[in-house]
Short mmCIF file of C-alpha atoms and ligand atoms in Angstrom, two decimals:
data_model
loop_
_atom_site.label_atom_id
_atom_site.label_comp_id
_atom_site.label_asym_id
_atom_site.label_seq_id
_atom_site.Cartn_x
_atom_site.Cartn_y
_atom_site.Cartn_z
CA MET A 1 4.42 111.36 120.77
CA ALA A 2 7.96 112.46 120.15
CA VAL A 3 11.34 111.74 121.64
CA ARG A 4 13.04 114.96 120.64
CA ALA A 5 13.53 116.77 123.89
CA GLY A 6 17.23 117.41 124.59
CA ARG A 7 19.84 118.70 122.10
CA GLU A 8 18.87 118.85 118.40
CA PHE A 9 21.40 117.40 116.14
CA LEU A 10 22.45 118.67 112.74
CA ALA A 11 23.23 116.10 110.15
CA ILE A 12 22.92 118.65 107.31
CA PRO A 13 25.93 119.46 105.25
CA GLY A 14 26.45 122.92 106.58
CA PRO A 15 26.29 124.72 108.81
CA THR A 16 27.48 121.93 111.02
CA THR A 17 27.52 121.49 114.76
CA ILE A 18 29.61 124.12 116.56
CA PRO A 19 31.48 122.73 119.62
CA ASP A 20 30.66 124.29 122.95
CA GLU A 21 34.37 125.37 123.20
CA VAL A 22 34.16 127.30 119.99
CA LEU A 23 30.84 128.99 121.03
CA ARG A 24 32.36 129.95 124.31
CA ALA A 25 35.50 131.38 122.67
CA MET A 26 33.27 134.01 120.97
CA HIS A 27 31.81 135.21 124.14
CA ARG A 28 34.13 138.11 124.54
CA PRO A 29 33.80 141.84 124.20
CA ALA A 30 35.18 143.60 121.14
CA VAL A 31 38.85 144.69 121.37
CA ASP A 32 40.93 147.37 119.80
CA MET A 33 41.36 146.23 116.20
CA TYR A 34 44.99 147.40 116.12
CA SER A 35 45.94 145.74 119.49
CA ARG A 36 48.93 143.53 119.33
CA PRO A 37 47.17 140.30 120.38
CA LEU A 38 44.50 140.65 117.65
CA VAL A 39 47.20 141.32 114.95
CA MET A 40 49.07 138.25 116.25
CA LEU A 41 45.79 136.26 116.13
CA THR A 42 45.49 137.11 112.45
CA ASP A 43 49.03 135.93 111.83
CA SER A 44 48.45 132.66 113.59
CA LEU A 45 45.16 132.06 111.72
CA LEU A 46 46.87 132.79 108.34
CA ASN A 47 49.72 130.46 109.24
CA ASP A 48 47.45 127.65 110.23
CA LEU A 49 45.27 128.09 107.08
CA ASN A 50 48.50 127.55 105.12
CA ARG A 51 48.93 124.34 107.07
CA LEU A 52 45.38 123.16 106.31
CA PHE A 53 45.53 123.99 102.63
CA GLY A 54 49.12 122.65 102.36
CA ASN A 55 50.30 125.77 100.61
CA THR A 56 53.33 127.98 100.99
CA GLY A 57 51.67 130.84 99.10
CA ARG A 58 49.39 133.47 100.72
CA CYS A 59 46.09 132.92 102.38
CA TYR A 60 43.26 135.46 102.77
CA ILE A 61 40.41 135.67 105.23
CA TYR A 62 37.23 137.30 104.02
CA ILE A 63 34.11 138.16 105.94
CA ALA A 64 31.92 136.13 103.61
CA ASN A 65 30.39 132.74 103.14
CA GLY A 66 31.50 130.24 100.47
CA HIS A 67 29.79 132.18 97.66
CA GLY A 68 31.85 135.20 98.65
CA ALA A 69 35.07 133.18 98.66
CA TRP A 70 34.08 131.83 95.13
CA GLU A 71 33.95 135.41 93.95
CA ALA A 72 37.17 136.33 95.71
CA ALA A 73 38.93 133.44 93.97
CA LEU A 74 37.55 134.32 90.50
CA THR A 75 38.06 138.10 90.57
CA ASN A 76 41.63 138.01 91.64
CA VAL A 77 42.96 135.88 88.75
CA LEU A 78 40.54 136.36 85.84
CA SER A 79 39.47 139.05 83.38
CA LYS A 80 36.28 139.54 81.51
CA GLY A 81 36.17 137.43 78.40
CA ASP A 82 38.61 134.85 79.73
CA LYS A 83 37.52 131.35 79.06
CA ILE A 84 37.43 128.65 81.88
CA LEU A 85 36.58 124.94 82.06
CA VAL A 86 34.08 123.96 84.71
CA LEU A 87 34.25 120.23 85.77
CA GLU A 88 30.69 119.21 86.62
CA SER A 89 30.22 116.79 89.50
CA GLY A 90 27.04 118.17 91.02
CA ARG A 91 25.37 121.46 91.73
CA PHE A 92 28.23 123.32 93.55
CA ALA A 93 30.68 123.06 90.48
CA LEU A 94 27.87 124.47 88.27
CA ASP A 95 27.10 127.28 90.62
CA TRP A 96 30.67 128.44 90.95
CA GLY A 97 30.86 128.37 87.13
CA ASP A 98 27.57 130.37 87.02
CA ALA A 99 29.16 133.01 89.32
CA ALA A 100 32.07 133.25 86.85
CA ALA A 101 29.68 133.61 83.92
CA ARG A 102 27.89 136.46 85.58
CA LEU A 103 31.19 138.18 86.01
CA GLY A 104 31.65 138.04 82.27
CA VAL A 105 33.90 135.01 82.09
CA ALA A 106 33.23 132.56 79.16
CA ILE A 107 32.51 129.17 80.72
CA GLU A 108 32.64 125.70 79.11
CA ILE A 109 31.16 122.84 81.21
CA LEU A 110 32.88 119.50 81.05
CA LYS A 111 29.68 117.40 81.38
CA GLY A 112 29.37 115.10 84.39
CA ASP A 113 26.44 112.87 85.33
CA TRP A 114 26.10 113.61 89.11
CA HIS A 115 26.54 109.89 89.87
CA ARG A 116 30.29 109.81 89.33
CA ALA A 117 33.29 111.94 90.14
CA VAL A 118 35.08 113.87 87.43
CA ARG A 119 37.16 111.53 85.28
CA PRO A 120 40.67 112.96 85.01
CA ALA A 121 41.06 111.28 81.54
CA GLU A 122 38.25 113.39 80.19
CA VAL A 123 39.90 116.48 81.53
CA GLU A 124 43.13 115.51 79.89
CA ALA A 125 41.45 114.93 76.58
CA ARG A 126 39.81 118.30 76.65
CA LEU A 127 42.96 120.20 77.54
CA ARG A 128 44.92 118.33 74.94
CA MET A 129 42.47 119.80 72.28
CA ASP A 130 43.08 123.31 73.55
CA LYS A 131 46.33 123.79 71.64
CA ASP A 132 46.28 127.54 71.78
CA GLY A 133 45.82 127.55 75.53
CA THR A 134 42.61 129.52 75.41
CA ILE A 135 41.40 127.94 78.67
CA LYS A 136 42.71 130.10 81.54
CA ALA A 137 41.44 128.07 84.47
CA VAL A 138 39.88 124.78 85.45
CA LEU A 139 37.27 124.87 88.24
CA VAL A 140 36.62 121.81 90.33
CA VAL A 141 34.97 120.96 93.66
CA GLN A 142 36.82 118.52 95.90
CA ILE A 143 33.73 117.27 97.65
CA ASP A 144 30.52 118.11 95.86
CA THR A 145 27.95 118.36 98.65
CA SER A 146 25.04 117.86 96.32
CA SER A 147 26.01 114.63 94.70
CA GLY A 148 28.23 113.40 97.58
CA CYS A 149 31.18 112.60 95.40
CA VAL A 150 34.85 113.22 96.05
CA ASN A 151 37.00 114.37 93.18
CA ASP A 152 40.59 113.22 92.90
CA ILE A 153 42.25 116.69 92.81
CA ALA A 154 45.79 115.21 92.81
CA ALA A 155 44.98 113.23 89.59
CA ILE A 156 43.40 116.36 87.95
CA GLY A 157 46.41 118.34 88.78
CA GLN A 158 48.63 115.61 87.31
CA VAL A 159 46.87 115.62 83.89
CA ILE A 160 47.07 119.36 83.64
CA ARG A 161 50.82 119.05 84.09
CA ALA A 162 51.01 116.01 81.87
CA VAL A 163 49.59 117.94 78.84
CA ARG A 164 51.72 120.98 79.82
CA HIS A 165 48.70 123.22 79.96
CA ASP A 166 48.95 126.62 81.64
CA ALA A 167 45.42 126.80 82.99
CA LEU A 168 45.15 127.56 86.66
CA LEU A 169 43.68 124.77 88.82
CA MET A 170 41.05 126.26 91.12
CA VAL A 171 39.47 124.13 93.75
CA ASP A 172 36.42 124.52 96.04
CA ALA A 173 37.27 122.91 99.30
CA VAL A 174 34.28 124.20 101.30
CA ALA A 175 33.02 120.75 102.27
CA SER A 176 36.36 119.05 102.48
CA LEU A 177 38.86 121.24 104.27
CA GLY A 178 39.36 119.77 107.75
CA CYS A 179 37.54 116.56 106.66
CA MET A 180 40.19 115.03 104.38
CA PRO A 181 43.67 115.81 103.13
CA PHE A 182 44.27 118.87 101.00
CA GLU A 183 47.76 119.33 99.55
CA MET A 184 47.72 122.49 97.45
CA ASP A 185 51.38 122.59 96.57
CA ALA A 186 51.89 118.88 96.04
CA TRP A 187 48.77 118.65 93.85
CA GLY A 188 49.57 121.66 91.78
CA VAL A 189 46.51 123.69 92.89
CA ASP A 190 46.71 127.42 92.11
CA VAL A 191 43.66 128.86 93.98
CA ALA A 192 41.76 127.03 96.70
CA MET A 193 38.81 128.36 98.72
CA SER A 194 36.77 127.24 101.63
CA GLY A 195 34.48 128.46 104.43
CA SER A 196 34.29 128.34 108.07
CA GLN A 197 30.94 126.48 108.68
CA LYS A 198 31.56 122.99 107.53
CA GLY A 199 34.62 120.87 108.46
CA LEU A 200 36.05 123.86 110.38
CA MET A 201 33.25 123.80 112.99
CA THR A 202 33.00 127.57 113.15
CA PRO A 203 29.94 129.69 112.67
CA PRO A 204 29.18 130.86 109.02
CA GLY A 205 30.71 134.08 108.06
CA LEU A 206 34.40 133.46 107.15
CA GLY A 207 35.64 132.61 103.62
CA PHE A 208 39.14 131.55 102.93
CA VAL A 209 41.26 131.74 99.82
CA ALA A 210 44.76 130.29 99.30
CA ALA A 211 46.81 131.31 96.34
CA SER A 212 49.91 129.82 94.68
CA TYR A 213 52.80 131.90 93.30
CA ARG A 214 51.42 131.24 89.78
CA ALA A 215 48.05 132.63 90.90
CA HIS A 216 49.81 135.69 92.10
CA GLU A 217 51.37 136.20 88.65
CA ALA A 218 47.91 135.86 87.02
CA HIS A 219 46.64 138.29 89.65
CA GLN A 220 48.91 141.08 88.31
CA LYS A 221 46.97 141.01 85.06
CA ALA A 222 43.48 140.22 86.40
CA GLY A 223 40.85 142.61 85.14
CA LEU A 224 38.04 141.56 87.50
CA ARG A 225 39.65 142.81 90.67
CA THR A 226 37.48 144.86 92.98
CA PRO A 227 38.28 146.83 96.18
CA TYR A 228 36.96 144.32 98.63
CA TRP A 229 38.23 141.03 97.24
CA ASP A 230 41.57 142.35 95.98
CA TRP A 231 44.57 140.47 97.23
CA THR A 232 46.99 143.32 96.61
CA ALA A 233 45.04 145.58 98.89
CA ARG A 234 44.98 142.90 101.52
CA ASP A 235 48.74 142.27 101.26
CA GLY A 236 49.38 145.68 102.81
CA ASN A 237 51.06 145.97 106.23
CA SER A 238 48.23 147.38 108.26
CA HIS A 239 45.97 145.04 110.07
CA TYR A 240 42.97 147.09 108.82
CA GLN A 241 43.90 146.27 105.21
CA LYS A 242 44.01 142.55 105.81
CA TYR A 243 40.26 142.48 106.20
CA ALA A 244 39.61 145.52 103.97
CA GLY A 245 38.09 147.10 107.21
CA THR A 246 37.10 146.04 110.64
CA PRO A 247 38.23 142.42 111.43
CA PRO A 248 35.57 139.84 112.33
CA GLU A 249 36.91 139.62 115.88
CA GLN A 250 34.58 137.06 117.53
CA LEU A 251 34.71 134.80 114.46
CA MET A 252 38.43 134.98 114.63
CA PHE A 253 38.30 133.87 118.35
CA ALA A 254 36.03 130.96 117.26
CA LEU A 255 38.15 129.89 114.37
CA ARG A 256 41.32 130.01 116.63
CA GLN A 257 39.62 127.61 119.07
CA ALA A 258 38.35 125.28 116.30
CA LEU A 259 41.77 125.12 114.71
CA ASP A 260 43.35 124.42 118.12
CA MET A 261 40.94 121.54 118.62
CA LEU A 262 41.82 120.09 115.10
CA PHE A 263 45.54 120.41 115.59
CA GLU A 264 45.33 118.93 119.05
CA GLU A 265 43.50 115.88 117.67
CA GLN A 266 46.15 115.96 114.80
CA LEU A 267 44.99 116.30 111.22
CA ASP A 268 45.72 112.72 110.30
CA SER A 269 43.49 111.50 113.19
CA VAL A 270 40.84 113.99 112.16
CA PHE A 271 40.84 112.65 108.69
CA ARG A 272 40.81 109.06 109.84
CA ARG A 273 37.89 109.82 112.15
CA HIS A 274 36.00 111.19 109.20
CA ARG A 275 36.87 108.14 107.08
CA LEU A 276 35.81 105.68 109.71
CA LEU A 277 32.49 107.45 110.54
CA ALA A 278 31.74 107.89 106.75
CA GLU A 279 32.29 104.27 106.23
CA ALA A 280 29.93 103.39 109.14
CA VAL A 281 27.24 105.53 107.42
CA ARG A 282 27.99 103.73 104.12
CA ARG A 283 27.69 100.29 105.84
CA ALA A 284 24.31 101.18 107.22
CA VAL A 285 23.00 102.65 103.90
CA ALA A 286 24.30 99.66 102.04
CA VAL A 287 22.13 97.34 104.11
CA TRP A 288 19.11 99.70 103.90
CA THR A 289 19.35 99.60 100.07
CA GLU A 290 18.54 95.86 100.16
CA GLY A 291 14.93 96.71 100.69
CA GLY A 292 14.82 98.20 97.07
CA ALA A 293 13.70 101.73 98.10
CA PHE A 294 17.10 103.44 98.21
CA ALA A 295 20.45 103.55 96.38
CA PHE A 296 23.71 105.37 96.80
CA ASN A 297 23.66 108.33 94.53
CA ILE A 298 27.40 107.83 93.78
CA THR A 299 27.61 104.46 91.99
CA GLU A 300 31.39 103.98 92.38
CA PRO A 301 32.19 103.19 96.08
CA ARG A 302 35.71 104.82 95.99
CA GLU A 303 34.14 108.06 94.69
CA ARG A 304 31.83 108.48 97.78
CA SER A 305 32.98 111.30 100.08
CA ASP A 306 33.94 111.17 103.67
CA ALA A 307 31.88 114.29 104.46
CA VAL A 308 28.39 113.67 103.21
CA THR A 309 26.41 110.75 101.78
CA THR A 310 23.66 111.31 99.29
CA VAL A 311 20.98 108.64 99.34
CA LEU A 312 18.66 108.39 96.34
CA VAL A 313 15.06 107.31 96.84
CA THR A 314 14.47 104.82 94.09
CA ASP A 315 10.75 103.87 94.49
CA GLY A 316 9.22 107.28 93.77
CA ARG A 317 8.63 108.04 97.42
CA ASP A 318 9.06 111.61 98.76
CA PRO A 319 12.10 111.61 101.06
CA LEU A 320 10.64 114.55 102.92
CA LYS A 321 8.42 112.23 105.03
CA LEU A 322 11.50 110.49 106.48
CA GLN A 323 13.33 113.81 107.00
CA ASP A 324 10.26 115.27 108.66
CA TYR A 325 9.91 112.21 110.97
CA CYS A 326 13.53 112.47 112.00
CA GLU A 327 13.30 116.18 112.75
CA THR A 328 9.94 116.48 114.47
CA LYS A 329 10.00 113.16 116.32
CA CYS A 330 13.67 112.81 117.14
CA GLY A 331 15.39 116.16 116.74
CA VAL A 332 17.71 115.07 113.97
CA LEU A 333 18.05 117.21 110.89
CA LEU A 334 18.94 115.47 107.66
CA GLY A 335 19.93 117.28 104.47
CA ALA A 336 17.36 117.51 101.62
CA GLY A 337 18.17 116.51 97.99
CA PHE A 338 19.69 119.49 96.27
CA GLY A 339 19.74 120.58 92.59
CA GLN A 340 18.79 117.76 90.30
CA MET A 341 18.10 115.56 93.33
CA LYS A 342 15.51 117.79 94.84
CA GLY A 343 12.64 115.71 96.09
CA LYS A 344 14.58 112.51 95.10
CA ALA A 345 17.21 112.09 97.76
CA PHE A 346 18.18 112.96 101.32
CA ARG A 347 21.72 113.59 102.58
CA ILE A 348 23.45 112.50 105.72
CA ALA A 349 26.31 114.92 106.68
CA HIS A 350 29.21 113.43 108.63
CA MET A 351 31.63 116.37 108.71
CA GLY A 352 33.26 118.52 111.50
CA HIS A 353 32.30 117.97 115.03
CA VAL A 354 31.12 114.31 114.61
CA ASN A 355 31.89 111.24 116.70
CA ALA A 356 30.61 107.66 117.15
CA PRO A 357 27.63 108.55 119.31
CA THR A 358 26.39 111.34 117.04
CA VAL A 359 26.84 109.26 113.85
CA LEU A 360 25.37 106.16 115.39
CA GLY A 361 22.56 108.21 116.78
CA VAL A 362 21.68 109.74 113.44
CA LEU A 363 21.81 106.26 111.80
CA GLY A 364 19.58 104.81 114.63
CA VAL A 365 17.06 107.62 114.19
CA ILE A 366 16.95 107.09 110.41
CA GLU A 367 16.39 103.31 110.93
CA MET A 368 13.73 104.15 113.48
CA GLY A 369 12.07 106.37 110.85
CA LEU A 370 12.26 103.61 108.22
CA ASN A 371 10.50 101.30 110.57
CA ALA A 372 7.88 103.70 111.82
CA LEU A 373 6.98 104.86 108.24
CA GLY A 374 6.94 101.35 106.88
CA ILE A 375 9.63 102.14 104.26
CA PRO A 376 11.03 98.86 102.87
CA HIS A 377 14.72 98.50 103.93
CA GLY A 378 17.28 95.72 104.61
CA ARG A 379 17.33 94.94 108.34
CA GLY A 380 20.40 95.64 110.48
CA GLY A 381 21.90 98.82 109.02
CA VAL A 382 22.87 100.21 112.40
CA GLN A 383 24.20 96.83 113.37
CA ALA A 384 26.47 96.83 110.31
CA ALA A 385 27.72 100.33 111.22
CA VAL A 386 28.43 99.22 114.88
CA GLU A 387 30.28 96.14 113.70
CA TRP A 388 32.46 98.16 111.28
CA LEU A 389 33.34 100.67 113.97
CA ALA A 390 34.08 97.90 116.51
CA GLU A 391 36.39 96.18 113.98
CA SER A 392 38.19 99.46 113.20
CA VAL A 393 38.52 101.07 116.58
CA ASN A 394 40.83 98.77 118.65
CA PRO A 395 41.00 98.56 122.39
C1 LIG B 401 28.34 124.81 101.28
C2 LIG B 401 29.11 124.80 100.03
C3 LIG B 401 29.33 125.98 99.27
C4 LIG B 401 28.67 127.32 99.59
O1 LIG B 401 28.97 127.80 100.74
P1 LIG B 401 28.04 129.04 101.36
O2 LIG B 401 28.78 129.37 102.62
O3 LIG B 401 26.75 128.45 101.59
O4 LIG B 401 28.07 130.06 100.39
C5 LIG B 401 30.17 125.94 98.16
N1 LIG B 401 30.73 124.76 97.80
C6 LIG B 401 30.51 123.63 98.48
C7 LIG B 401 31.23 122.38 98.05
C8 LIG B 401 29.72 123.63 99.60
O5 LIG B 401 29.59 122.52 100.27
#
C-alpha cells in the first residue's frame, strides 16, 4: 500500500520545486535574439541580479550549472600558479577548490570538520601569517549544502580587511541566494556566484557571477581567461556577446517570472519565510533526536542553515530505508548524505518554493516513516514544528 498518488514533492537541495507560473512562462516560441524586448529582458535580469547579490559591479549570466559558474569565477580573476585558500565547511567548498587545482591553481585548504561553520578567527590567523601576500584569493561557500552549515561571510570579509590582506574574497552562493541575505558590497565580497535551480526556483541551466571593481582589476591580469567564460568578451555591446552566443531564451523567461515572484513577496519576507520554515524543521528534528538514533550534523545551532538541514544517523542504521519509504510510499524525495556523510545522513531541503503546507507535509511524512519503520525517535516532532509556526505567524 502507498499513499503517493498526486503531486510528488522534492525536498532535495536542488533542483528545487519550480512554481507553475515559472514553468508556464517558458512555454513560448523562440524569438529573434536581437529583438528589443529580449535585449531589455537581459538588462532587467542583470539589474535584478545586482539587487539579489547586493553589488554595484557587473553581473554575468552563463548557460551553465553551478560547476560552470565556479569555473567562470575562477578563470576570470586567477592565473596558473596563483595560490588560493579554500575554507573547508563541507563538500562543496572542497569541490570548488578542486576545480581550481585542476586549472593549475595552487590550493591550500584551511581544514574544517564538517560539523561546524568556518571560524573567521582561523582565517584571520592564517592570513596574518601570509606576510608576502602570496594568497591571491579566499574561497568560501555561504551555505554548504552537504554539511548544512551557514558561513558568516560578513565576518570573513571583516577579518580579511582587518589584516589588510589583498586576497579576493570569492563566495559560492548557489544554495543561499534568494534564501537569505547576500550583501556583496557591504561584506567586501569580490566575486560571488550562484545558479538558477535552488533558491531561485528556475530550471537548472543558468549560472550567475557577480564581480566587484577589485575583481575587474584582477581580471585584467588573469591568465586563465577562456573565450566562453571571459568577462571582457561579455562586456561588449552586442546582445550576442552577453551570452557568448545564442541567449537561453526560455530560461530567461523563467528567471524573469521567478524574480518577479521574489520581489513581489519582497526579499525580506522571502528570507523570513525561509527562516521560519527552517526553524520549524529544526524544532521537529530536535524532538526526533531524543530517541537516540539521530543528531544534527551541525553541532552549533546558530551555524545551521535556513536552506537545508543535514540529519546524521547515529545508531549505524542506513538512512536509505527512510528515504526509500518517504519516496515510494509517500512521494516525498529527501536528499541523501553527500561526501563524507554518504550513507550516514539524510538531508531535508527547505529552499525556494516552500511554504507551511509543503514543509509540514515533508515533516509529517518523515515522522510517518519513523513510525512505520520502527526507528526510535522522540514523539511529537511535527507538533513542535506546528507550535513554532503558530507562535511565529500571527493572525
Ligand atoms: C548545488 C550546489 C553547487 C553545484 O551546483 P550544480 O548546478 O549542481 O553544478 C555548488 N555549490 C553549492 C553550495 C551547491 O549547493
